Short mmCIF file of C-alpha atoms in Angstrom, two decimals:
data_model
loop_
_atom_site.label_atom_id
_atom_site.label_comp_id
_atom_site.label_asym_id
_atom_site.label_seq_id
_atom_site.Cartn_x
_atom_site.Cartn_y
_atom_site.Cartn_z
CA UNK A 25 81.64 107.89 120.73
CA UNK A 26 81.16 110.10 123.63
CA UNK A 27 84.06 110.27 126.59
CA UNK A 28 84.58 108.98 129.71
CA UNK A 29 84.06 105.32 128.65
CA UNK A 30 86.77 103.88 130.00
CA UNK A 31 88.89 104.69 132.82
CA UNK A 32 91.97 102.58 133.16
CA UNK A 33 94.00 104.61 135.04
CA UNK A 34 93.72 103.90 138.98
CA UNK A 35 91.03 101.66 138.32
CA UNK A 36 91.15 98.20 139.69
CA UNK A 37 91.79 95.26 137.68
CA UNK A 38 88.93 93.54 136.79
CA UNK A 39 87.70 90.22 137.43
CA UNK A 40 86.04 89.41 134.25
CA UNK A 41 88.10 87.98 131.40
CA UNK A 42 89.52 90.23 128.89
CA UNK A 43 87.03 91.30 126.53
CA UNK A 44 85.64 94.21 123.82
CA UNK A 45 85.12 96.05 126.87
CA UNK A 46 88.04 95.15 129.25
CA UNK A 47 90.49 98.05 129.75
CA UNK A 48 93.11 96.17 128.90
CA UNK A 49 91.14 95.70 125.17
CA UNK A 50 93.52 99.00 124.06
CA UNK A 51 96.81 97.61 123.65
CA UNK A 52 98.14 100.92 121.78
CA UNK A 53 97.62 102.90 125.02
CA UNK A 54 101.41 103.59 125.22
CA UNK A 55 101.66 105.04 121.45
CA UNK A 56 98.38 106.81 121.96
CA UNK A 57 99.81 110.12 121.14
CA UNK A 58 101.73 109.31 118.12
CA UNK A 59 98.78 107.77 116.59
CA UNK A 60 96.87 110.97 117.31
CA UNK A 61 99.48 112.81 115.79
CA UNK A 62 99.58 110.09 112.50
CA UNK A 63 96.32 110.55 112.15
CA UNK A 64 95.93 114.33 112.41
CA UNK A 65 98.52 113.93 109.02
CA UNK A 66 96.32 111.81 107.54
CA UNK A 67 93.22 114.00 108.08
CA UNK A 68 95.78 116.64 106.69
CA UNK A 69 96.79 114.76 103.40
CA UNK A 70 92.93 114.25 102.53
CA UNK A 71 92.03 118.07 102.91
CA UNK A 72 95.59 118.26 100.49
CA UNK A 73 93.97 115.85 98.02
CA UNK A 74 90.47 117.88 98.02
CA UNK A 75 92.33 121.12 97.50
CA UNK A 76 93.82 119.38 94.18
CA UNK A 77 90.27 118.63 93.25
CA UNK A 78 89.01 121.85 93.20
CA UNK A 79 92.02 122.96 91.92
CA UNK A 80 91.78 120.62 88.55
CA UNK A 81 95.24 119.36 89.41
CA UNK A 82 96.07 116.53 86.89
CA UNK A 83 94.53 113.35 88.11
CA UNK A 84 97.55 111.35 88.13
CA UNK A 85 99.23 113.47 90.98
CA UNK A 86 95.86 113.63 92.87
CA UNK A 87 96.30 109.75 92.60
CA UNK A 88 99.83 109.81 94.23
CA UNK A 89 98.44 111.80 96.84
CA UNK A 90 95.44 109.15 97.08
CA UNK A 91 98.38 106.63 97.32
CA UNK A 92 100.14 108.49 99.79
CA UNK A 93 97.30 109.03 102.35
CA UNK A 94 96.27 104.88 101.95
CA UNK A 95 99.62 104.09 102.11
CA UNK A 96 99.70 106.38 106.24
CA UNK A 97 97.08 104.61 106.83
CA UNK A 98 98.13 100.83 106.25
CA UNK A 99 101.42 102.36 108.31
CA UNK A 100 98.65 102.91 111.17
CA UNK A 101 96.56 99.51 110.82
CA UNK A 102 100.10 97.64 111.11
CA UNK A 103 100.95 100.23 114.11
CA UNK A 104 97.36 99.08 115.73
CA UNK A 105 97.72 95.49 114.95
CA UNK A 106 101.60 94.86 116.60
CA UNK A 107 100.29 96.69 119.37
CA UNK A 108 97.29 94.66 119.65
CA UNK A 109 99.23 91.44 118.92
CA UNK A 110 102.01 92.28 121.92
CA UNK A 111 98.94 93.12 124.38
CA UNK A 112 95.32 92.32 123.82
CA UNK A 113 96.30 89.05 122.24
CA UNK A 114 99.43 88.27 124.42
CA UNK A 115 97.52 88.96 127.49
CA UNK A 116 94.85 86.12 126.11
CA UNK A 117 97.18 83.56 125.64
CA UNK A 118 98.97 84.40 128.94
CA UNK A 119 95.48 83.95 130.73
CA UNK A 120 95.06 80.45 129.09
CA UNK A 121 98.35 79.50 129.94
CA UNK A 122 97.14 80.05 133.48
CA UNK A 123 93.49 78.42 133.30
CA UNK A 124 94.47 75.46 131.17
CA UNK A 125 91.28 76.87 128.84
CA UNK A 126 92.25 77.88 124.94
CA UNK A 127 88.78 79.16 123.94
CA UNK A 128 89.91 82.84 124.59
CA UNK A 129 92.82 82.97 122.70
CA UNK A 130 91.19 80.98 119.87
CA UNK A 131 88.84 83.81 120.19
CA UNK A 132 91.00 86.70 120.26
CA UNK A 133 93.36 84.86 117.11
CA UNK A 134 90.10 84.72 114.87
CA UNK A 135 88.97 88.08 115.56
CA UNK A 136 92.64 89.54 114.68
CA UNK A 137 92.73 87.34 111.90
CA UNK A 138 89.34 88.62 110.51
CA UNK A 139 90.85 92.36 111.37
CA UNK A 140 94.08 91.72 109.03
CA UNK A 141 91.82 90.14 106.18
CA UNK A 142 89.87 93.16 106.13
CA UNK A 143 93.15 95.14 105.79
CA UNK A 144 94.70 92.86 103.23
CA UNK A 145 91.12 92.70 101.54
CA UNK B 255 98.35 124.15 96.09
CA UNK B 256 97.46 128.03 95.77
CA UNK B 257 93.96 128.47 93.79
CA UNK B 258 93.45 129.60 90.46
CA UNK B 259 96.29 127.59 88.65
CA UNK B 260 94.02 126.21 85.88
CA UNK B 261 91.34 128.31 84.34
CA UNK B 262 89.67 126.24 82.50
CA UNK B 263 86.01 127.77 81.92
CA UNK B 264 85.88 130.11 79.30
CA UNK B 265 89.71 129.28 78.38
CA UNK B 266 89.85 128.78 74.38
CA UNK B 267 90.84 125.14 73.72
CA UNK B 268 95.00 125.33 73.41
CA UNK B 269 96.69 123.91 70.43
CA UNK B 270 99.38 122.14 72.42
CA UNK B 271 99.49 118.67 72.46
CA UNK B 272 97.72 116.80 75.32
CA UNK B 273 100.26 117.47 78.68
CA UNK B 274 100.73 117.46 81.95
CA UNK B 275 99.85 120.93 82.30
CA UNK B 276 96.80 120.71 79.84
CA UNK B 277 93.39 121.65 80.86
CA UNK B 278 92.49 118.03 79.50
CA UNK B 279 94.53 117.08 81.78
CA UNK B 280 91.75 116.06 84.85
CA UNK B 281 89.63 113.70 83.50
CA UNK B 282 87.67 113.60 86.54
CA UNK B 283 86.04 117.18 85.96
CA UNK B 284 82.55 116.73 85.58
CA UNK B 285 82.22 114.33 88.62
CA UNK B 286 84.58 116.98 90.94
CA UNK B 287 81.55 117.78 93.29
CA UNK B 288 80.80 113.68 93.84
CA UNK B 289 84.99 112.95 94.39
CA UNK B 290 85.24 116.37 96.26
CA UNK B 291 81.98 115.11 98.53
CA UNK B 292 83.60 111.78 99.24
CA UNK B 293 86.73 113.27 100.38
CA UNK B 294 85.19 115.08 102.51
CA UNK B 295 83.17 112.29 104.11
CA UNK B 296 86.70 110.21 104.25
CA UNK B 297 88.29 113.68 106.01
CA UNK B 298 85.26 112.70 108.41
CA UNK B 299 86.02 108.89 108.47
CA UNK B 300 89.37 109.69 109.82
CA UNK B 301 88.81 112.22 112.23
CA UNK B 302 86.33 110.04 113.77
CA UNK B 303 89.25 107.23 114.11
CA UNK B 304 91.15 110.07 116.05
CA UNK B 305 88.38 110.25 118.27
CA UNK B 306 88.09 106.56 119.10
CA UNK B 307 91.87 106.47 120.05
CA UNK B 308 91.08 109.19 121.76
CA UNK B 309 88.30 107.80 123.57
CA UNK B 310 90.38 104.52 124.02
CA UNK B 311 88.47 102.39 121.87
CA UNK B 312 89.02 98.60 121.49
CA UNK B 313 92.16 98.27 118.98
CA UNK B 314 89.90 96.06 116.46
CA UNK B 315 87.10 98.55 116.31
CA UNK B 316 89.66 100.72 115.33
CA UNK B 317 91.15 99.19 112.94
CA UNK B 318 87.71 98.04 111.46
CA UNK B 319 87.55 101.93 110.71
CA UNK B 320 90.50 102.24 109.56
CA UNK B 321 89.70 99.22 106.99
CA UNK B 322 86.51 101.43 105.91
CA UNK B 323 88.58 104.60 105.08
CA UNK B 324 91.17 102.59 103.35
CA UNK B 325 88.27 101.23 101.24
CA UNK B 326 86.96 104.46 100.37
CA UNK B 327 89.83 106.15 99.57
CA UNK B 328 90.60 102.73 97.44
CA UNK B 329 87.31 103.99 95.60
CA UNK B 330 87.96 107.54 94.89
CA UNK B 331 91.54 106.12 93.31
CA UNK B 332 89.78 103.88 90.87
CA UNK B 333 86.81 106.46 89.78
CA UNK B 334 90.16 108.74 89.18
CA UNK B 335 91.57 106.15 87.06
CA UNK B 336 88.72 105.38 85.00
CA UNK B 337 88.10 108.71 84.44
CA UNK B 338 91.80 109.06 83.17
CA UNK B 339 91.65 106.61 81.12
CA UNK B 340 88.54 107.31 79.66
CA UNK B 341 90.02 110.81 78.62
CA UNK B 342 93.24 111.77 79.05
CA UNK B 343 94.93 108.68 78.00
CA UNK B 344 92.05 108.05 74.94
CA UNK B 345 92.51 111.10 73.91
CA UNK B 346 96.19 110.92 73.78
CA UNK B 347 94.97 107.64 71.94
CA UNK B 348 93.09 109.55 69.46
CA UNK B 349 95.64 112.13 68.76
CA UNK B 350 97.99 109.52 67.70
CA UNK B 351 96.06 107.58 65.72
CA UNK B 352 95.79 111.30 63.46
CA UNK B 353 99.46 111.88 63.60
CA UNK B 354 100.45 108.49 63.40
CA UNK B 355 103.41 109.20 66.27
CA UNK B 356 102.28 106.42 69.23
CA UNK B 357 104.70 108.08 71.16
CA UNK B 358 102.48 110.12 73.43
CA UNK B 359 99.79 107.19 74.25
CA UNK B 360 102.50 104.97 75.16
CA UNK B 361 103.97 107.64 77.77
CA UNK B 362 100.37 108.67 78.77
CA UNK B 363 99.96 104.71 79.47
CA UNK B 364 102.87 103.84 81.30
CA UNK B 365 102.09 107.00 83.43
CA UNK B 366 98.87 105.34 84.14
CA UNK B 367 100.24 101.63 84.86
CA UNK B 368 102.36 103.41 87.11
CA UNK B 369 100.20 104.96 89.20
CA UNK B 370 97.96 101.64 89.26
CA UNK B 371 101.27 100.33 90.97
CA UNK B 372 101.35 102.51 93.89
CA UNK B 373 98.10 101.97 94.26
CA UNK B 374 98.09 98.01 93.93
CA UNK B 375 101.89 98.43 95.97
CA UNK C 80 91.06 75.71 77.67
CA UNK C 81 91.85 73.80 74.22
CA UNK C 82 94.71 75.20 71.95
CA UNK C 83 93.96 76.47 68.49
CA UNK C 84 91.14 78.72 69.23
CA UNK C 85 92.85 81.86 68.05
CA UNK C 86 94.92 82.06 65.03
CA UNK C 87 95.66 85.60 64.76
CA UNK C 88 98.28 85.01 62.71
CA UNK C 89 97.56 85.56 58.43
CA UNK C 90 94.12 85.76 59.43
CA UNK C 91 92.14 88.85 57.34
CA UNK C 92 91.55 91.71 59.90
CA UNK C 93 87.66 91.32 60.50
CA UNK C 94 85.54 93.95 59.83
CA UNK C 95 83.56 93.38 62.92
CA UNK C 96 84.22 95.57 66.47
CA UNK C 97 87.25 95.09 68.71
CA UNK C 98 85.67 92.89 71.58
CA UNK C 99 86.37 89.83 73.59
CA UNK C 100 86.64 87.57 70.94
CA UNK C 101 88.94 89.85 68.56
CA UNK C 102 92.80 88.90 67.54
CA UNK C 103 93.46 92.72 68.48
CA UNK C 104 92.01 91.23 71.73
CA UNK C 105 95.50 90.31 73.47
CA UNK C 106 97.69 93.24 73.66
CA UNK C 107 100.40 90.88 75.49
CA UNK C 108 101.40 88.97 72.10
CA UNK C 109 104.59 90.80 71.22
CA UNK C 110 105.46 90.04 74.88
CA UNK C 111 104.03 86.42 74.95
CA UNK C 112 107.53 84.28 76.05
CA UNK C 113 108.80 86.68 78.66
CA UNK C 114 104.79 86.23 80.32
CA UNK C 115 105.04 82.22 79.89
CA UNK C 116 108.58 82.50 81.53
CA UNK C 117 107.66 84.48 84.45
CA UNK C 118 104.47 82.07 85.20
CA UNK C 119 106.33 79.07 84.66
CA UNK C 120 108.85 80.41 87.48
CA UNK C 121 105.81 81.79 89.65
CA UNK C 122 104.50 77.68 89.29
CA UNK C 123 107.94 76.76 90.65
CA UNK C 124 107.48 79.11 93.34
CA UNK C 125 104.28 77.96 94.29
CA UNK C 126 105.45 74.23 94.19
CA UNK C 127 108.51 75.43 96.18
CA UNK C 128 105.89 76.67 99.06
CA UNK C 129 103.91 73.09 98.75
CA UNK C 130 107.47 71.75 99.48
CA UNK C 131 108.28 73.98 102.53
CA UNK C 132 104.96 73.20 103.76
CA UNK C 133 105.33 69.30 103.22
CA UNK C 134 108.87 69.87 105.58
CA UNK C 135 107.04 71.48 108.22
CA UNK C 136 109.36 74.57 107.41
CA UNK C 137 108.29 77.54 109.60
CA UNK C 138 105.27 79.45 109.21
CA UNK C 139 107.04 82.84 108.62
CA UNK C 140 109.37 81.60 106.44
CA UNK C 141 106.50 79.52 104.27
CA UNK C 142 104.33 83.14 104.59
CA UNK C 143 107.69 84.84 103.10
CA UNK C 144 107.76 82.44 100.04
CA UNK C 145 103.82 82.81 99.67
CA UNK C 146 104.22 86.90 99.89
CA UNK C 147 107.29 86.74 96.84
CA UNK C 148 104.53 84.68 94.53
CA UNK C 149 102.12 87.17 95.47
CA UNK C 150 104.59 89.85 94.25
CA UNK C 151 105.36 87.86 90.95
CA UNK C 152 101.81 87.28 90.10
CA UNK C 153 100.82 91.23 90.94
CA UNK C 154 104.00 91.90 88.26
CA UNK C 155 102.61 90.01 85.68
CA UNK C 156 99.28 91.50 86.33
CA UNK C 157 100.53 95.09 85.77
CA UNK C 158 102.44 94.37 83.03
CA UNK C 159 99.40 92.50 81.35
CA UNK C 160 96.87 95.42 82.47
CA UNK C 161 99.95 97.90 80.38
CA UNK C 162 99.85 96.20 77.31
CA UNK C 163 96.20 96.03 77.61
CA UNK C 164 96.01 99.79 77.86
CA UNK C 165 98.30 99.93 74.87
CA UNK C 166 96.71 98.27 72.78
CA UNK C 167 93.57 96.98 73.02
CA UNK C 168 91.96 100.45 75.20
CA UNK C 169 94.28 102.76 72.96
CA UNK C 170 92.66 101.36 69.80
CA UNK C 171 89.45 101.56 70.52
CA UNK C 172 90.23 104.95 71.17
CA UNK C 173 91.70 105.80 67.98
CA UNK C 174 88.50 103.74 66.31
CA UNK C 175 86.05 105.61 68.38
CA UNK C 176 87.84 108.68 67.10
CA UNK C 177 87.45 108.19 63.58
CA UNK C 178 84.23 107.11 64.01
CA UNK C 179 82.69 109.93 66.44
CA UNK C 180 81.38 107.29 68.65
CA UNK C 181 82.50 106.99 72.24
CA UNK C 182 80.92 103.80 73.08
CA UNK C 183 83.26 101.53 72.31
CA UNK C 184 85.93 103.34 74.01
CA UNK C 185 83.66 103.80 77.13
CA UNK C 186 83.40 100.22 77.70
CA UNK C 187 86.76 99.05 77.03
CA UNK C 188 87.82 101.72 80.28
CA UNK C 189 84.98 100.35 82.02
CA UNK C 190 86.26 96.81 81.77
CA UNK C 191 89.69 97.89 82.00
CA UNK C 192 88.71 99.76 85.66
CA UNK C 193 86.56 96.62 86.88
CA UNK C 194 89.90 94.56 86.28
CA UNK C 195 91.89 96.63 88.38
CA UNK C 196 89.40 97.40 90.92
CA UNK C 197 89.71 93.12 90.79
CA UNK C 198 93.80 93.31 91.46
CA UNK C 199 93.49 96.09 93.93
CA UNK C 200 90.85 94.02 95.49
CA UNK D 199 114.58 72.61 100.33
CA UNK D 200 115.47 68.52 100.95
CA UNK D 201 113.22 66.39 103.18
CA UNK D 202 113.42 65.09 106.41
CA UNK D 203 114.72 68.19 108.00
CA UNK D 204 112.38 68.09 110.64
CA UNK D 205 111.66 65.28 112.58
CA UNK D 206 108.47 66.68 114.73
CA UNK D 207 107.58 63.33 115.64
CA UNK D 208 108.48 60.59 118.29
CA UNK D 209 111.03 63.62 119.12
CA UNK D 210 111.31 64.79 122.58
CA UNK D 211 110.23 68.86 123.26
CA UNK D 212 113.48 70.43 123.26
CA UNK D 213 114.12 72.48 126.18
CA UNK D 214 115.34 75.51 124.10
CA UNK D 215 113.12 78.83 123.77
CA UNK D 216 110.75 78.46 121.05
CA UNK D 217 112.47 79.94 118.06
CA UNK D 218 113.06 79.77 114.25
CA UNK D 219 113.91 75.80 114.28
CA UNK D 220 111.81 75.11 116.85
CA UNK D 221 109.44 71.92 116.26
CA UNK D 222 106.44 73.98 117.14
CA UNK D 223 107.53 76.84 114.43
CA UNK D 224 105.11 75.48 112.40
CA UNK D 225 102.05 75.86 113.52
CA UNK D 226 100.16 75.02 110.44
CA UNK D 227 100.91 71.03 111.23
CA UNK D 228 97.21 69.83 111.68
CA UNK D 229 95.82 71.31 108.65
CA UNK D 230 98.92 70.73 106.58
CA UNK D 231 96.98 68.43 104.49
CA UNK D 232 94.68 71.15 103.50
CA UNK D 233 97.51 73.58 102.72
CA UNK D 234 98.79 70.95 100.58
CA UNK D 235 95.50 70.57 98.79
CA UNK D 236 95.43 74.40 98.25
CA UNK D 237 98.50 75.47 96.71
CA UNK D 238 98.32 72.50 94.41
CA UNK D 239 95.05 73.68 93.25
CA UNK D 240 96.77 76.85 93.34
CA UNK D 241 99.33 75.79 90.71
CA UNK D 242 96.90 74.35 88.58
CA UNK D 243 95.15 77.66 88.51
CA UNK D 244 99.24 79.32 87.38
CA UNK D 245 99.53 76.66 84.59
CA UNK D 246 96.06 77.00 83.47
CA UNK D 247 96.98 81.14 83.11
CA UNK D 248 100.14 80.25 81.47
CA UNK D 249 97.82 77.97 78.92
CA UNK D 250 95.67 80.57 78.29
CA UNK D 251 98.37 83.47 77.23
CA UNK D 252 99.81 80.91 74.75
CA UNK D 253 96.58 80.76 73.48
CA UNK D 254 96.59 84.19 73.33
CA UNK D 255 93.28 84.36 75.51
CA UNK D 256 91.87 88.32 75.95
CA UNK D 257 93.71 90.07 78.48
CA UNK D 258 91.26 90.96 80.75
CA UNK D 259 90.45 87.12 80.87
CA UNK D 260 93.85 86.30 81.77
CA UNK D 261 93.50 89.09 84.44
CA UNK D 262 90.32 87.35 85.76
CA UNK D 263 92.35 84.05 86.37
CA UNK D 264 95.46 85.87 87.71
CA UNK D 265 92.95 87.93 90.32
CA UNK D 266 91.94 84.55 91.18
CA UNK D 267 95.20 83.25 91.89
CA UNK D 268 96.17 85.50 94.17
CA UNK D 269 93.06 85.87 95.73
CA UNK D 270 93.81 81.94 96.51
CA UNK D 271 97.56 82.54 97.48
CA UNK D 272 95.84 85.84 99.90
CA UNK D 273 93.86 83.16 101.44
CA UNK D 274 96.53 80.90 101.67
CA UNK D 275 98.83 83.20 103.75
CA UNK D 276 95.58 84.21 106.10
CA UNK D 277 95.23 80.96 107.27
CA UNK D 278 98.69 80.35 107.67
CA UNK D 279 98.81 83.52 109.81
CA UNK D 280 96.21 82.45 111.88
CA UNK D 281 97.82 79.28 112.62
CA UNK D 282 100.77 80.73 113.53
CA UNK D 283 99.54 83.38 115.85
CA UNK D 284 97.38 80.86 117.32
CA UNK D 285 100.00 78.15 118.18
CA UNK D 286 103.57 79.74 117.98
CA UNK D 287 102.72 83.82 119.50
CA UNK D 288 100.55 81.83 121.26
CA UNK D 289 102.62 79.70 122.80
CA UNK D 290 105.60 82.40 123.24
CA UNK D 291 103.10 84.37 125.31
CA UNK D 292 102.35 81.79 127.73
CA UNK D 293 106.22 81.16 127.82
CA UNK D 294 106.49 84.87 129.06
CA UNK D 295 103.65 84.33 131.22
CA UNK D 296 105.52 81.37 132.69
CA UNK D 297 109.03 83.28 132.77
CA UNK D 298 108.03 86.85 133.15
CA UNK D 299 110.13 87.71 130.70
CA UNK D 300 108.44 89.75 127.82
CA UNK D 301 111.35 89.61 125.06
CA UNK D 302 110.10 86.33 123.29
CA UNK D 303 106.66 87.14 123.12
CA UNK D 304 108.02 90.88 121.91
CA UNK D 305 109.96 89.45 119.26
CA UNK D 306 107.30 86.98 118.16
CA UNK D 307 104.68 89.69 117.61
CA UNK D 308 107.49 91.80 115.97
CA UNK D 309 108.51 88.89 113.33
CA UNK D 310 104.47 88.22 112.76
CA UNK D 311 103.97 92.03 112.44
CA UNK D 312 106.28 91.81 109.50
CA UNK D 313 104.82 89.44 107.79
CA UNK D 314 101.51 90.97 107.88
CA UNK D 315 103.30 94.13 106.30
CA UNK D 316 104.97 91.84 103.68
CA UNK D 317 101.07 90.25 103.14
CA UNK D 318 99.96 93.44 102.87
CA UNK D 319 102.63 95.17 101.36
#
C-alpha cells in the first residue's frame, strides 16, 4: 500500500488488455474525492461508536450507531460497484465487442459477481 | 458523547426498574476492552480503504475491504446483541416474572427485534 | 415432517426443562394463522417468479420479484425471532431466576444469537 | 403474468436499442431450465416451513429452514445478476462501443446498480 503505483495521468495507454493492474482497473477515479470524504465519516462514526463503549452507553443505541456506520458503508460498496460496472466492466465488454473474443468480459462479470456476493453475503 | 455520564463502579445498585438510563443497561460491560479493541482494529480497516482509493487501487480490491469491515462490524453488532439479551432483556425477564406485570420484557423485546431489523435491513 | 408430533394442547405441563422438544418451545402459536398466511402468499410469490422466468420476463424485473420474497421471508423471520424472545428466551429467564441458575438462560441467548447471526448472514 | 408474451424465437433482432422489452432483456435464457429447477425447489422449501409452524415445530427450527430459504432465493438473484450483466450490460456496452454514445450503457449500469441495492437492501 505504498504510493506512486499507478500513474494514469499523462501516461500512455497501454497495450495490454485491461487487467488488476491496468490503469483503467479504477473506474471511481472521477468520485475519488467524495469517497475519501465518505470514508473519512465512516472512520468518524466508528471512533463515535467506541466513545459509547467506554462511555457504557446503552447497547441498543451503540447498535444503531453499529447500524448506521454498516449501513455508509454498503452506500460506498454500491458507490464502488456502479462505478466499476459503468467503467472497468463497460470498458471489457467494449474491447470484446471489438476483438470478437468474450473471455474478458466473462472474466470481469464473474469477478464482479463474486465482489457483490461478498457484499450481499 | 461527553465522559463520565454513567458511574457505574462503586454506584449502589438503584431501586428503579430496569431502563434506558440504568446502569444495567450495557450488557456488554465485562467484554468492553475486547468490543472497544475491535473497533479500533475496524477504525483501522477503514482508514486503510481510504488509503487504497487513495493510492488508486483496483475497484474490487476495494470493495473486497470494504466486504471485510462490513463483516466485522456485522460481528461486534451480534456480540452486542447477545450480550443484551443475555442481560438486559433477561433481566427485564426476571423482574416480571416477580411482579407478574410482562409489560417491561415485552417493550425490552420489541426494542431488541427492532434493532435486529436495522441490522438485518 | 409428519403432523401430530406436538399436541400442546390439554397436555400436563412437563416437569422437565424448556428445550427443543418442549410445547413452551414455539413462542409463534398465538400468532400461528397470520405466519401460515404470510408463507402461503410468499409460495405464491415464489411461483409468480418461476412464472416470469418461464416468460422470459426481464432479468431486472424477475430480480425485483425475487428481492420482494426476500423481504417477505426476512418479515416473517423477525417476527418469528420476536415471539421467540418473548416467550421461549423470556421464560427461561424468569425460570433461571427462580431457580438461581443461569444456564438455561445462557443457552437459550446463545441459540437465539446463532439464529440471527444465520438471518444476518 | 399470461404466456406467450415473448416470442424470442424464429423472431427477427429488432432494430430498436436494447431496452426493457427487448428479446435479449433476459439474459438468463440458457440456464432458464436451471432457474426453473431452483425456485421450485425453492417453494418446496416455503411449504415445507409453512408445514412445520402448523406443527408448531421450535422456533429456532423454523428459523433454520427460513435462513435456508433465503439463502436459496440470495443465490437465486446472484446468478440472475450475473446473467444479466454478462449478456444485457454486456451487450449495451458494446452497443456504445459501436455508437459512441455512452447513455445506454449509463443507464444499464444505473438500472443493475439498483437492483444490487434492492438485493442488498
Amino acid at each position: 500500500m505504498t504510493t506512486d503505483v499507478h500513474e494514469p495521468s499523462g501516461a500512455p495507454e497501454p497495450v495490454l488488455p485491461a487487467g488488476q493492474d491496468h490503469p483503467s482497473g479504477h473506474g471511481y477515479g472521477p468520485r475519488k474525492d467524495e469517497y475519501l470524504k465518505r470514508l473519512r465519516r465512516v472512520e468518524g462514526q466508528v471512533r463515535g461508536i467506541s466513545r459509547m463503549v467506554d462511555e457504557d452507553q446503552y447497547c441498543i443505541d451503540v447498535l444503531t450507531q453499529v447500524a448506521a456506520a454498516t449501513k455508509a458503508l454498503h452506500a460506498v460498496s454500491l458507490g464502488l460497484l456502479e462505478d466499476h460496472l459503468g467503467h472497468c466492466v463497460a470498458e471489457a465488454a467494449r474491447e470484446s465487442g471489438e476483438t470478437g473474443d468474450d473471455a474478458l468480459v466473462r472474466a470481469k462479470v464473474a469477478e464482479a459477481t463474486a465482489a457483490i456476493a461478498r457484499l450481499v453475503r
